[in-house]
Amino acid sequence: MTEQSPLIRFEHVAKGFGSRSVHRDINLGIMPGETICLLGGSGTGKSVLLKLLLGFLPLDSGRIFFEGQEVSGLGEDALLPVRRRISMLFQGAALFDSLSVYDNIAFPLREQELCSEDEIRVRVAEKLEMVGLPGIEELYPANLSGGMKKRVGLARAIATDPEVILYDEPSTGLDPTNTRRINELIRKLQERIRVTSVVVTHDMMTVFEVADRIALIRRGEIAAVGTPDEIRNHPDPFVRGFIEGTLPLSET
């Protein structure tokens, strides 16, 4: 079996805001088809990494590659083909309140002019079926529970059949039942469409239910990366303490 190359690669990435350094030297490869969870204490820049990948924020130094092509420093027009291969599920689902569920999911398809209205109708129904919410096209976000909003947001994220999905705190604000439902969807999408998933989370139930690998950020660097079992049994007591929730707050 030939060794795969990373689909996404961060090389010596540094990023700060004013006098505050967030990332000093981030090095991480994300493999095609895997689900990797990014962990770290508050302020360690987990979500910042997603924004750097998409070009929403500029790097201070370092490089980011997507499928071997350097994407850091590209302009908006040059980034567009890469962004079309990546979708993001935002922390609050970020649905448009004035649009129906149907029009929310159809939005990226129309924006990118990917298919006809007849094809959009079929695709919206298919994606709602995939997230377990068939037949709710005519509802509006105000009619949905928090868990339903997250699932509609996920249906919109997969509407364009992306190769990569970025999840920013997908279980925030959800009860354990809905958290487990979202976790099952993340796994199902990986198995069904072989999507590569990057999950920013602080929820350990999510981590151990979805992660193929875990990357822990500490003091601007990747402190550890490995499978859940490898991280659980890591030789560094900080890594084990973070996973077990036994660290004092000053350590994170």
Short mmCIF file of C-alpha atoms in Angstrom, two decimals, residues 67-200:
data_model
loop_
_atom_site.label_atom_id
_atom_site.label_comp_id
_atom_site.label_asym_id
_atom_site.label_seq_id
_atom_site.Cartn_x
_atom_site.Cartn_y
_atom_site.Cartn_z
CA GLU A 67 -3.45 18.96 -2.41
CA GLY A 68 0.17 20.01 -2.89
CA GLN A 69 -0.65 23.56 -4.02
CA GLU A 70 0.36 26.43 -1.78
CA VAL A 71 -2.78 28.41 -0.96
CA SER A 72 -1.39 30.82 1.62
CA GLY A 73 -1.06 34.27 0.11
CA LEU A 74 -3.37 33.63 -2.82
CA GLY A 75 -5.82 36.37 -3.79
CA GLU A 76 -9.59 35.98 -3.68
CA ASP A 77 -9.95 34.90 -7.31
CA ALA A 78 -7.16 32.31 -7.06
CA LEU A 79 -8.60 30.94 -3.81
CA LEU A 80 -12.10 30.46 -5.20
CA PRO A 81 -11.52 26.98 -6.75
CA VAL A 82 -10.07 25.76 -3.43
CA ARG A 83 -12.88 27.25 -1.34
CA ARG A 84 -15.42 25.49 -3.56
CA ARG A 85 -13.94 22.16 -2.49
CA ILE A 86 -14.28 23.03 1.20
CA SER A 87 -17.45 23.65 3.24
CA MET A 88 -17.79 24.89 6.79
CA LEU A 89 -20.36 24.25 9.49
CA PHE A 90 -20.27 27.37 11.63
CA GLN A 91 -20.68 27.30 15.40
CA GLY A 92 -24.18 28.78 15.35
CA ALA A 93 -25.18 27.07 12.06
CA ALA A 94 -25.33 30.61 10.51
CA LEU A 95 -28.64 30.05 8.72
CA PHE A 96 -30.35 32.98 7.00
CA ASP A 97 -33.40 33.74 9.15
CA SER A 98 -35.33 35.25 6.24
CA LEU A 99 -34.92 32.17 4.05
CA SER A 100 -36.73 28.84 4.27
CA VAL A 101 -34.82 25.64 4.95
CA TYR A 102 -35.04 24.92 1.21
CA ASP A 103 -33.56 28.26 0.20
CA ASN A 104 -30.85 28.05 2.88
CA ILE A 105 -29.62 24.74 1.49
CA ALA A 106 -30.06 25.88 -2.11
CA PHE A 107 -28.08 29.07 -1.46
CA PRO A 108 -24.54 27.79 -2.19
CA LEU A 109 -25.79 25.85 -5.22
CA ARG A 110 -27.31 29.00 -6.70
CA GLU A 111 -24.38 31.17 -5.64
CA GLN A 112 -21.92 28.89 -7.42
CA GLU A 113 -24.34 28.17 -10.31
CA LEU A 114 -23.73 24.46 -9.90
CA CYS A 115 -27.02 23.08 -11.17
CA SER A 116 -30.50 23.84 -12.45
CA GLU A 117 -33.49 24.53 -10.20
CA ASP A 118 -34.83 21.03 -10.91
CA GLU A 119 -31.50 19.54 -9.83
CA ILE A 120 -31.41 21.80 -6.77
CA ARG A 121 -34.81 20.48 -5.69
CA VAL A 122 -33.54 16.90 -5.88
CA ARG A 123 -30.29 17.73 -4.13
CA VAL A 124 -31.94 19.62 -1.25
CA ALA A 125 -34.27 16.68 -0.59
CA GLU A 126 -31.33 14.25 -0.74
CA LYS A 127 -29.22 16.25 1.74
CA LEU A 128 -32.12 16.66 4.18
CA GLU A 129 -32.64 12.91 4.01
CA MET A 130 -28.95 12.38 4.79
CA VAL A 131 -29.15 14.47 7.97
CA GLY A 132 -32.40 12.84 9.08
CA LEU A 133 -34.74 15.76 8.38
CA PRO A 134 -36.78 14.84 5.29
CA GLY A 135 -39.70 17.01 4.28
CA ILE A 136 -38.93 20.19 6.23
CA GLU A 137 -38.06 22.33 3.19
CA GLU A 138 -40.79 24.92 3.84
CA LEU A 139 -39.93 25.58 7.50
CA TYR A 140 -37.94 28.63 8.59
CA PRO A 141 -35.03 28.73 11.08
CA ALA A 142 -37.33 30.25 13.74
CA ASN A 143 -39.34 27.00 13.62
CA LEU A 144 -36.30 24.79 14.29
CA SER A 145 -34.70 23.56 17.51
CA GLY A 146 -30.99 24.08 18.08
CA GLY A 147 -30.21 20.53 17.01
CA MET A 148 -32.31 20.86 13.86
CA LYS A 149 -30.54 24.11 12.94
CA LYS A 150 -27.18 22.37 13.22
CA ARG A 151 -28.39 19.56 10.97
CA VAL A 152 -29.82 21.98 8.40
CA GLY A 153 -26.49 23.83 8.52
CA LEU A 154 -24.78 20.52 7.84
CA ALA A 155 -27.15 19.79 4.94
CA ARG A 156 -26.18 23.16 3.46
CA ALA A 157 -22.48 22.41 4.03
CA ILE A 158 -22.72 19.15 2.07
CA ALA A 159 -25.04 20.49 -0.65
CA THR A 160 -22.08 21.19 -2.96
CA ASP A 161 -20.57 17.72 -2.37
CA PRO A 162 -17.37 19.13 -0.84
CA GLU A 163 -14.17 17.17 -0.38
CA VAL A 164 -13.51 18.78 3.02
CA ILE A 165 -15.87 19.87 5.80
CA LEU A 166 -14.66 22.17 8.58
CA TYR A 167 -16.70 21.95 11.78
CA ASP A 168 -16.39 24.84 14.25
CA GLU A 169 -17.64 23.60 17.64
CA PRO A 170 -20.44 21.47 16.14
CA SER A 171 -21.87 20.41 19.52
CA THR A 172 -21.90 23.81 21.25
CA GLY A 173 -25.29 24.48 22.85
CA LEU A 174 -26.60 20.98 22.19
CA ASP A 175 -27.83 18.44 24.72
CA PRO A 176 -26.15 15.00 24.84
CA THR A 177 -28.77 13.42 22.55
CA ASN A 178 -28.30 16.00 19.81
CA THR A 179 -24.54 15.97 20.29
CA ARG A 180 -24.52 12.24 19.68
CA ARG A 181 -26.76 12.72 16.62
CA ILE A 182 -24.32 15.27 15.13
CA ASN A 183 -21.40 12.96 15.91
CA GLU A 184 -23.12 10.10 14.10
CA LEU A 185 -23.69 12.35 11.09
CA ILE A 186 -20.00 13.35 10.99
CA ARG A 187 -19.07 9.66 10.95
CA LYS A 188 -21.76 8.74 8.42
CA LEU A 189 -20.61 11.43 6.00
CA GLN A 190 -17.05 10.20 6.24
CA GLU A 191 -18.14 6.64 5.48
CA ARG A 192 -20.68 7.53 2.80
CA ILE A 193 -18.92 10.23 0.79
CA ARG A 194 -15.31 9.86 2.05
CA VAL A 195 -15.20 13.49 3.07
CA THR A 196 -12.18 14.80 4.97
CA SER A 197 -13.32 16.40 8.24
CA VAL A 198 -11.55 18.89 10.52
CA VAL A 199 -13.43 19.28 13.79
CA VAL A 200 -12.69 22.09 16.24
#
